[in-house]
Amino acid sequence: MKQRLDAEKRMKDAGRLPKGQSLTLRFPVLHYGGVPAFDKKSWRFRIFGLVEEETTLTWDEFCSLPQTEITMDIHCVTAWSKADTLWSGVSLRTLISTGVAKINKDATVLVQHCEQGYTTNMPVRTAMGDNFILATHYDGAPLAPEHGFPLRGVCGAIPGRKDLDDVYLWKGGKWLRGLEFLSEDKPGFWEKAGYHNRGNVWEEERFSDM
Ligand SMILES: Nc1nc2c(c(=O)[nH]1)N[C@H]1C(S)=C(S)[C@@H](COP(=O)(O)O)O[C@H]1N2
Ligand SMILES: [Mo]
């Protein structure tokens, strides 16, 4: 308890704890529905929408892409935050620079498509930041099933990087199966259920006004 409070105070003093959040030393699990199974043989990752060419990757193809590692603070809209979480996987920037995703100039919106129909939207600009990753690993080990194995989006805050868009963790889709690029916005699962469309953690954009 004391350890948590001390760590929370350090985060607050460092300006790393957004308003209304408290620090957890655990790793809560939060999602709607069940934990889907992974079948390596039939698993496909689809990149579609406003792209020059639709792409479908197998699990092995996805794993052969250049890897990126990031450490960031993650913030859930239900008010827990977790500091210094380490993720590795593939960045959207890598998907684009390697030519795996050839997105059209007018693609401004990214929609993550997950198992069981979960979706979430964000600006392509936000997803191109260093604080967004398609993660296969957490803390050096493959994701746990309940945290999104084998692949999930993760969005967080990198201390000191005020140039990035920091959004709540619901905008990282667990059990990710595809990326759709659009020129018009398309609110996802929680966004349609009343969560804020943008979800900036520093502006405390938790719920929409509707
Ligand atoms: N597929 C899917 N992804 C999801 C969700 C969900 O319901 N389904 N919930 C989101 C929410 S609200 C949060 S806070 C994070 C939680 O991630 P965690 O369970 O790894 O902590 O997953 C996000 N991704
Ligand atoms: Mo959340």
PDB file of N, CA and C in Angstrom, residues 49-113:
ATOM      1  N   GLY A  49      -9.140  -0.712 -46.782  1.00  0.00           N
ATOM      2  CA  GLY A  49      -9.724   0.629 -46.830  1.00  0.00           C
ATOM      3  C   GLY A  49      -8.987   1.467 -47.863  1.00  0.00           C
ATOM      4  N   LEU A  50      -8.608   2.688 -47.463  1.00  0.00           N
ATOM      5  CA  LEU A  50      -7.941   3.590 -48.409  1.00  0.00           C
ATOM      6  C   LEU A  50      -6.461   3.252 -48.545  1.00  0.00           C
ATOM      7  N   VAL A  51      -6.210   2.110 -49.149  1.00  0.00           N
ATOM      8  CA  VAL A  51      -4.842   1.665 -49.409  1.00  0.00           C
ATOM      9  C   VAL A  51      -4.725   1.348 -50.896  1.00  0.00           C
ATOM     10  N   GLU A  52      -3.515   1.438 -51.412  1.00  0.00           N
ATOM     11  CA  GLU A  52      -3.316   1.167 -52.831  1.00  0.00           C
ATOM     12  C   GLU A  52      -3.676  -0.266 -53.154  1.00  0.00           C
ATOM     13  N   GLU A  53      -3.376  -1.121 -52.173  1.00  0.00           N
ATOM     14  CA  GLU A  53      -3.565  -2.548 -52.384  1.00  0.00           C
ATOM     15  C   GLU A  53      -3.885  -3.168 -51.037  1.00  0.00           C
ATOM     16  N   GLU A  54      -4.941  -3.928 -50.966  1.00  0.00           N
ATOM     17  CA  GLU A  54      -5.250  -4.585 -49.703  1.00  0.00           C
ATOM     18  C   GLU A  54      -4.179  -5.640 -49.402  1.00  0.00           C
ATOM     19  N   THR A  55      -3.785  -5.731 -48.129  1.00  0.00           N
ATOM     20  CA  THR A  55      -2.733  -6.676 -47.744  1.00  0.00           C
ATOM     21  C   THR A  55      -3.261  -7.634 -46.690  1.00  0.00           C
ATOM     22  N   THR A  56      -2.890  -8.901 -46.813  1.00  0.00           N
ATOM     23  CA  THR A  56      -3.235  -9.875 -45.788  1.00  0.00           C
ATOM     24  C   THR A  56      -1.961 -10.585 -45.359  1.00  0.00           C
ATOM     25  N   LEU A  57      -1.663 -10.551 -44.064  1.00  0.00           N
ATOM     26  CA  LEU A  57      -0.451 -11.185 -43.548  1.00  0.00           C
ATOM     27  C   LEU A  57      -0.809 -12.400 -42.706  1.00  0.00           C
ATOM     28  N   THR A  58       0.023 -13.443 -42.822  1.00  0.00           N
ATOM     29  CA  THR A  58      -0.110 -14.579 -41.908  1.00  0.00           C
ATOM     30  C   THR A  58       0.624 -14.204 -40.609  1.00  0.00           C
ATOM     31  N   TRP A  59       0.491 -15.045 -39.600  1.00  0.00           N
ATOM     32  CA  TRP A  59       1.174 -14.782 -38.331  1.00  0.00           C
ATOM     33  C   TRP A  59       2.692 -14.750 -38.520  1.00  0.00           C
ATOM     34  N   ASP A  60       3.228 -15.716 -39.302  1.00  0.00           N
ATOM     35  CA  ASP A  60       4.676 -15.743 -39.523  1.00  0.00           C
ATOM     36  C   ASP A  60       5.140 -14.506 -40.270  1.00  0.00           C
ATOM     37  N   GLU A  61       4.357 -14.068 -41.244  1.00  0.00           N
ATOM     38  CA  GLU A  61       4.720 -12.855 -41.986  1.00  0.00           C
ATOM     39  C   GLU A  61       4.718 -11.640 -41.063  1.00  0.00           C
ATOM     40  N   PHE A  62       3.715 -11.568 -40.191  1.00  0.00           N
ATOM     41  CA  PHE A  62       3.660 -10.434 -39.268  1.00  0.00           C
ATOM     42  C   PHE A  62       4.885 -10.436 -38.351  1.00  0.00           C
ATOM     43  N   CYS A  63       5.268 -11.620 -37.875  1.00  0.00           N
ATOM     44  CA  CYS A  63       6.396 -11.734 -36.937  1.00  0.00           C
ATOM     45  C   CYS A  63       7.733 -11.426 -37.580  1.00  0.00           C
ATOM     46  N   SER A  64       7.794 -11.486 -38.916  1.00  0.00           N
ATOM     47  CA  SER A  64       9.069 -11.222 -39.590  1.00  0.00           C
ATOM     48  C   SER A  64       9.285  -9.732 -39.843  1.00  0.00           C
ATOM     49  N   LEU A  65       8.321  -8.889 -39.501  1.00  0.00           N
ATOM     50  CA  LEU A  65       8.468  -7.444 -39.719  1.00  0.00           C
ATOM     51  C   LEU A  65       9.446  -6.850 -38.701  1.00  0.00           C
ATOM     52  N   PRO A  66      10.106  -5.737 -39.069  1.00  0.00           N
ATOM     53  CA  PRO A  66      11.042  -5.090 -38.138  1.00  0.00           C
ATOM     54  C   PRO A  66      10.342  -4.700 -36.838  1.00  0.00           C
ATOM     55  N   GLN A  67      11.050  -4.944 -35.729  1.00  0.00           N
ATOM     56  CA  GLN A  67      10.452  -4.756 -34.402  1.00  0.00           C
ATOM     57  C   GLN A  67      10.785  -3.389 -33.805  1.00  0.00           C
ATOM     58  N   THR A  68       9.890  -2.939 -32.972  1.00  0.00           N
ATOM     59  CA  THR A  68      10.058  -1.682 -32.243  1.00  0.00           C
ATOM     60  C   THR A  68       9.763  -1.956 -30.780  1.00  0.00           C
ATOM     61  N   GLU A  69      10.459  -1.223 -29.900  1.00  0.00           N
ATOM     62  CA  GLU A  69      10.222  -1.387 -28.468  1.00  0.00           C
ATOM     63  C   GLU A  69       9.882  -0.021 -27.877  1.00  0.00           C
ATOM     64  N   ILE A  70       8.868   0.049 -27.053  1.00  0.00           N
ATOM     65  CA  ILE A  70       8.579   1.325 -26.384  1.00  0.00           C
ATOM     66  C   ILE A  70       8.190   1.116 -24.927  1.00  0.00           C
ATOM     67  N   THR A  71       8.558   2.116 -24.124  1.00  0.00           N
ATOM     68  CA  THR A  71       8.155   2.135 -22.721  1.00  0.00           C
ATOM     69  C   THR A  71       7.238   3.328 -22.544  1.00  0.00           C
ATOM     70  N   MET A  72       6.061   3.098 -22.000  1.00  0.00           N
ATOM     71  CA  MET A  72       5.145   4.221 -21.794  1.00  0.00           C
ATOM     72  C   MET A  72       4.216   3.999 -20.617  1.00  0.00           C
ATOM     73  N   ASP A  73       3.578   5.091 -20.214  1.00  0.00           N
ATOM     74  CA  ASP A  73       2.566   5.032 -19.174  1.00  0.00           C
ATOM     75  C   ASP A  73       1.228   4.810 -19.855  1.00  0.00           C
ATOM     76  N   ILE A  74       0.420   3.904 -19.303  1.00  0.00           N
ATOM     77  CA  ILE A  74      -0.888   3.673 -19.909  1.00  0.00           C
ATOM     78  C   ILE A  74      -1.986   4.125 -18.955  1.00  0.00           C
ATOM     79  N   HIS A  75      -3.043   4.654 -19.534  1.00  0.00           N
ATOM     80  CA  HIS A  75      -4.115   5.270 -18.751  1.00  0.00           C
ATOM     81  C   HIS A  75      -5.470   4.728 -19.192  1.00  0.00           C
ATOM     82  N   CYS A  76      -6.163   4.074 -18.281  1.00  0.00           N
ATOM     83  CA  CYS A  76      -7.497   3.553 -18.595  1.00  0.00           C
ATOM     84  C   CYS A  76      -8.537   4.571 -18.169  1.00  0.00           C
ATOM     85  N   VAL A  77      -9.582   4.667 -18.949  1.00  0.00           N
ATOM     86  CA  VAL A  77     -10.639   5.646 -18.685  1.00  0.00           C
ATOM     87  C   VAL A  77     -11.351   5.360 -17.349  1.00  0.00           C
ATOM     88  N   THR A  78     -11.277   4.109 -16.866  1.00  0.00           N
ATOM     89  CA  THR A  78     -11.903   3.784 -15.582  1.00  0.00           C
ATOM     90  C   THR A  78     -11.016   4.207 -14.407  1.00  0.00           C
ATOM     91  N   ALA A  79      -9.976   5.004 -14.718  1.00  0.00           N
ATOM     92  CA  ALA A  79      -9.195   5.753 -13.713  1.00  0.00           C
ATOM     93  C   ALA A  79      -7.950   5.081 -13.166  1.00  0.00           C
ATOM     94  N   TRP A  80      -7.558   3.918 -13.726  1.00  0.00           N
ATOM     95  CA  TRP A  80      -6.240   3.407 -13.318  1.00  0.00           C
ATOM     96  C   TRP A  80      -5.192   3.761 -14.368  1.00  0.00           C
ATOM     97  N   SER A  81      -3.990   3.984 -13.872  1.00  0.00           N
ATOM     98  CA  SER A  81      -2.841   4.224 -14.740  1.00  0.00           C
ATOM     99  C   SER A  81      -1.731   3.290 -14.319  1.00  0.00           C
ATOM    100  N   LYS A  82      -0.898   2.924 -15.285  1.00  0.00           N
ATOM    101  CA  LYS A  82       0.235   2.045 -14.994  1.00  0.00           C
ATOM    102  C   LYS A  82       1.472   2.661 -15.638  1.00  0.00           C
ATOM    103  N   ALA A  83       2.558   2.729 -14.863  1.00  0.00           N
ATOM    104  CA  ALA A  83       3.746   3.445 -15.325  1.00  0.00           C
ATOM    105  C   ALA A  83       4.773   2.511 -15.955  1.00  0.00           C
ATOM    106  N   ASP A  84       5.547   3.058 -16.880  1.00  0.00           N
ATOM    107  CA  ASP A  84       6.726   2.376 -17.436  1.00  0.00           C
ATOM    108  C   ASP A  84       6.432   0.972 -17.957  1.00  0.00           C
ATOM    109  N   THR A  85       5.378   0.836 -18.731  1.00  0.00           N
ATOM    110  CA  THR A  85       5.089  -0.476 -19.303  1.00  0.00           C
ATOM    111  C   THR A  85       5.901  -0.643 -20.586  1.00  0.00           C
ATOM    112  N   LEU A  86       6.493  -1.817 -20.746  1.00  0.00           N
ATOM    113  CA  LEU A  86       7.396  -2.081 -21.876  1.00  0.00           C
ATOM    114  C   LEU A  86       6.708  -2.977 -22.911  1.00  0.00           C
ATOM    115  N   TRP A  87       6.624  -2.475 -24.135  1.00  0.00           N
ATOM    116  CA  TRP A  87       5.946  -3.203 -25.213  1.00  0.00           C
ATOM    117  C   TRP A  87       6.887  -3.381 -26.391  1.00  0.00           C
ATOM    118  N   SER A  88       6.746  -4.491 -27.093  1.00  0.00           N
ATOM    119  CA  SER A  88       7.433  -4.586 -28.374  1.00  0.00           C
ATOM    120  C   SER A  88       6.505  -5.189 -29.411  1.00  0.00           C
ATOM    121  N   GLY A  89       6.806  -4.865 -30.640  1.00  0.00           N
ATOM    122  CA  GLY A  89       5.959  -5.278 -31.754  1.00  0.00           C
ATOM    123  C   GLY A  89       6.310  -4.454 -32.972  1.00  0.00           C
ATOM    124  N   VAL A  90       5.292  -4.058 -33.709  1.00  0.00           N
ATOM    125  CA  VAL A  90       5.510  -3.357 -34.967  1.00  0.00           C
ATOM    126  C   VAL A  90       4.789  -2.013 -34.910  1.00  0.00           C
ATOM    127  N   SER A  91       5.477  -0.966 -35.346  1.00  0.00           N
ATOM    128  CA  SER A  91       4.821   0.342 -35.339  1.00  0.00           C
ATOM    129  C   SER A  91       4.110   0.574 -36.666  1.00  0.00           C
ATOM    130  N   LEU A  92       3.123   1.445 -36.645  1.00  0.00           N
ATOM    131  CA  LEU A  92       2.433   1.786 -37.894  1.00  0.00           C
ATOM    132  C   LEU A  92       3.423   2.420 -38.862  1.00  0.00           C
ATOM    133  N   ARG A  93       4.336   3.213 -38.288  1.00  0.00           N
ATOM    134  CA  ARG A  93       5.354   3.844 -39.138  1.00  0.00           C
ATOM    135  C   ARG A  93       6.154   2.796 -39.898  1.00  0.00           C
ATOM    136  N   THR A  94       6.487   1.701 -39.234  1.00  0.00           N
ATOM    137  CA  THR A  94       7.218   0.616 -39.896  1.00  0.00           C
ATOM    138  C   THR A  94       6.366  -0.033 -40.989  1.00  0.00           C
ATOM    139  N   LEU A  95       5.088  -0.270 -40.687  1.00  0.00           N
ATOM    140  CA  LEU A  95       4.210  -0.870 -41.703  1.00  0.00           C
ATOM    141  C   LEU A  95       4.203  -0.015 -42.964  1.00  0.00           C
ATOM    142  N   ILE A  96       4.245   1.295 -42.768  1.00  0.00           N
ATOM    143  CA  ILE A  96       4.196   2.207 -43.909  1.00  0.00           C
ATOM    144  C   ILE A  96       5.561   2.312 -44.593  1.00  0.00           C
ATOM    145  N   SER A  97       6.629   2.455 -43.797  1.00  0.00           N
ATOM    146  CA  SER A  97       7.960   2.644 -44.416  1.00  0.00           C
ATOM    147  C   SER A  97       8.440   1.388 -45.137  1.00  0.00           C
ATOM    148  N   THR A  98       7.983   0.219 -44.704  1.00  0.00           N
ATOM    149  CA  THR A  98       8.386  -1.020 -45.393  1.00  0.00           C
ATOM    150  C   THR A  98       7.497  -1.302 -46.607  1.00  0.00           C
ATOM    151  N   GLY A  99       6.462  -0.481 -46.784  1.00  0.00           N
ATOM    152  CA  GLY A  99       5.570  -0.680 -47.925  1.00  0.00           C
ATOM    153  C   GLY A  99       4.525  -1.765 -47.694  1.00  0.00           C
ATOM    154  N   VAL A 100       4.459  -2.293 -46.481  1.00  0.00           N
ATOM    155  CA  VAL A 100       3.441  -3.309 -46.173  1.00  0.00           C
ATOM    156  C   VAL A 100       2.056  -2.660 -46.208  1.00  0.00           C
ATOM    157  N   ALA A 101       1.975  -1.454 -45.657  1.00  0.00           N
ATOM    158  CA  ALA A 101       0.736  -0.670 -45.739  1.00  0.00           C
ATOM    159  C   ALA A 101       0.993   0.506 -46.672  1.00  0.00           C
ATOM    160  N   LYS A 102       0.340   0.482 -47.814  1.00  0.00           N
ATOM    161  CA  LYS A 102       0.478   1.605 -48.761  1.00  0.00           C
ATOM    162  C   LYS A 102      -0.791   2.436 -48.655  1.00  0.00           C
ATOM    163  N   ILE A 103      -0.761   3.399 -47.746  1.00  0.00           N
ATOM    164  CA  ILE A 103      -2.002   4.131 -47.509  1.00  0.00           C
ATOM    165  C   ILE A 103      -2.112   5.354 -48.431  1.00  0.00           C
ATOM    166  N   ASN A 104      -3.331   5.645 -48.840  1.00  0.00           N
ATOM    167  CA  ASN A 104      -3.582   6.798 -49.710  1.00  0.00           C
ATOM    168  C   ASN A 104      -3.420   8.092 -48.934  1.00  0.00           C
ATOM    169  N   LYS A 105      -3.138   9.159 -49.648  1.00  0.00           N
ATOM    170  CA  LYS A 105      -2.915  10.459 -49.007  1.00  0.00           C
ATOM    171  C   LYS A 105      -4.123  10.937 -48.221  1.00  0.00           C
ATOM    172  N   ASP A 106      -5.302  10.609 -48.701  1.00  0.00           N
ATOM    173  CA  ASP A 106      -6.517  11.125 -48.037  1.00  0.00           C
ATOM    174  C   ASP A 106      -6.963  10.255 -46.854  1.00  0.00           C
ATOM    175  N   ALA A 107      -6.169   9.263 -46.484  1.00  0.00           N
ATOM    176  CA  ALA A 107      -6.505   8.437 -45.315  1.00  0.00           C
ATOM    177  C   ALA A 107      -6.112   9.187 -44.048  1.00  0.00           C
ATOM    178  N   THR A 108      -7.096   9.638 -43.298  1.00  0.00           N
ATOM    179  CA  THR A 108      -6.822  10.421 -42.085  1.00  0.00           C
ATOM    180  C   THR A 108      -7.250   9.690 -40.823  1.00  0.00           C
ATOM    181  N   VAL A 109      -8.028   8.621 -40.993  1.00  0.00           N
ATOM    182  CA  VAL A 109      -8.572   7.904 -39.833  1.00  0.00           C
ATOM    183  C   VAL A 109      -8.130   6.447 -39.880  1.00  0.00           C
ATOM    184  N   LEU A 110      -7.739   5.942 -38.712  1.00  0.00           N
ATOM    185  CA  LEU A 110      -7.392   4.530 -38.591  1.00  0.00           C
ATOM    186  C   LEU A 110      -8.422   3.849 -37.687  1.00  0.00           C
ATOM    187  N   VAL A 111      -8.964   2.737 -38.177  1.00  0.00           N
ATOM    188  CA  VAL A 111      -9.849   1.928 -37.334  1.00  0.00           C
ATOM    189  C   VAL A 111      -9.186   0.579 -37.096  1.00  0.00           C
ATOM    190  N   GLN A 112      -9.005   0.232 -35.808  1.00  0.00           N
ATOM    191  CA  GLN A 112      -8.484  -1.092 -35.466  1.00  0.00           C
ATOM    192  C   GLN A 112      -9.660  -2.064 -35.407  1.00  0.00           C
ATOM    193  N   HIS A 113      -9.520  -3.195 -36.076  1.00  0.00           N
ATOM    194  CA  HIS A 113     -10.558  -4.234 -36.065  1.00  0.00           C
ATOM    195  C   HIS A 113     -10.057  -5.442 -35.277  1.00  0.00           C
TER     196      HIS A 113
END
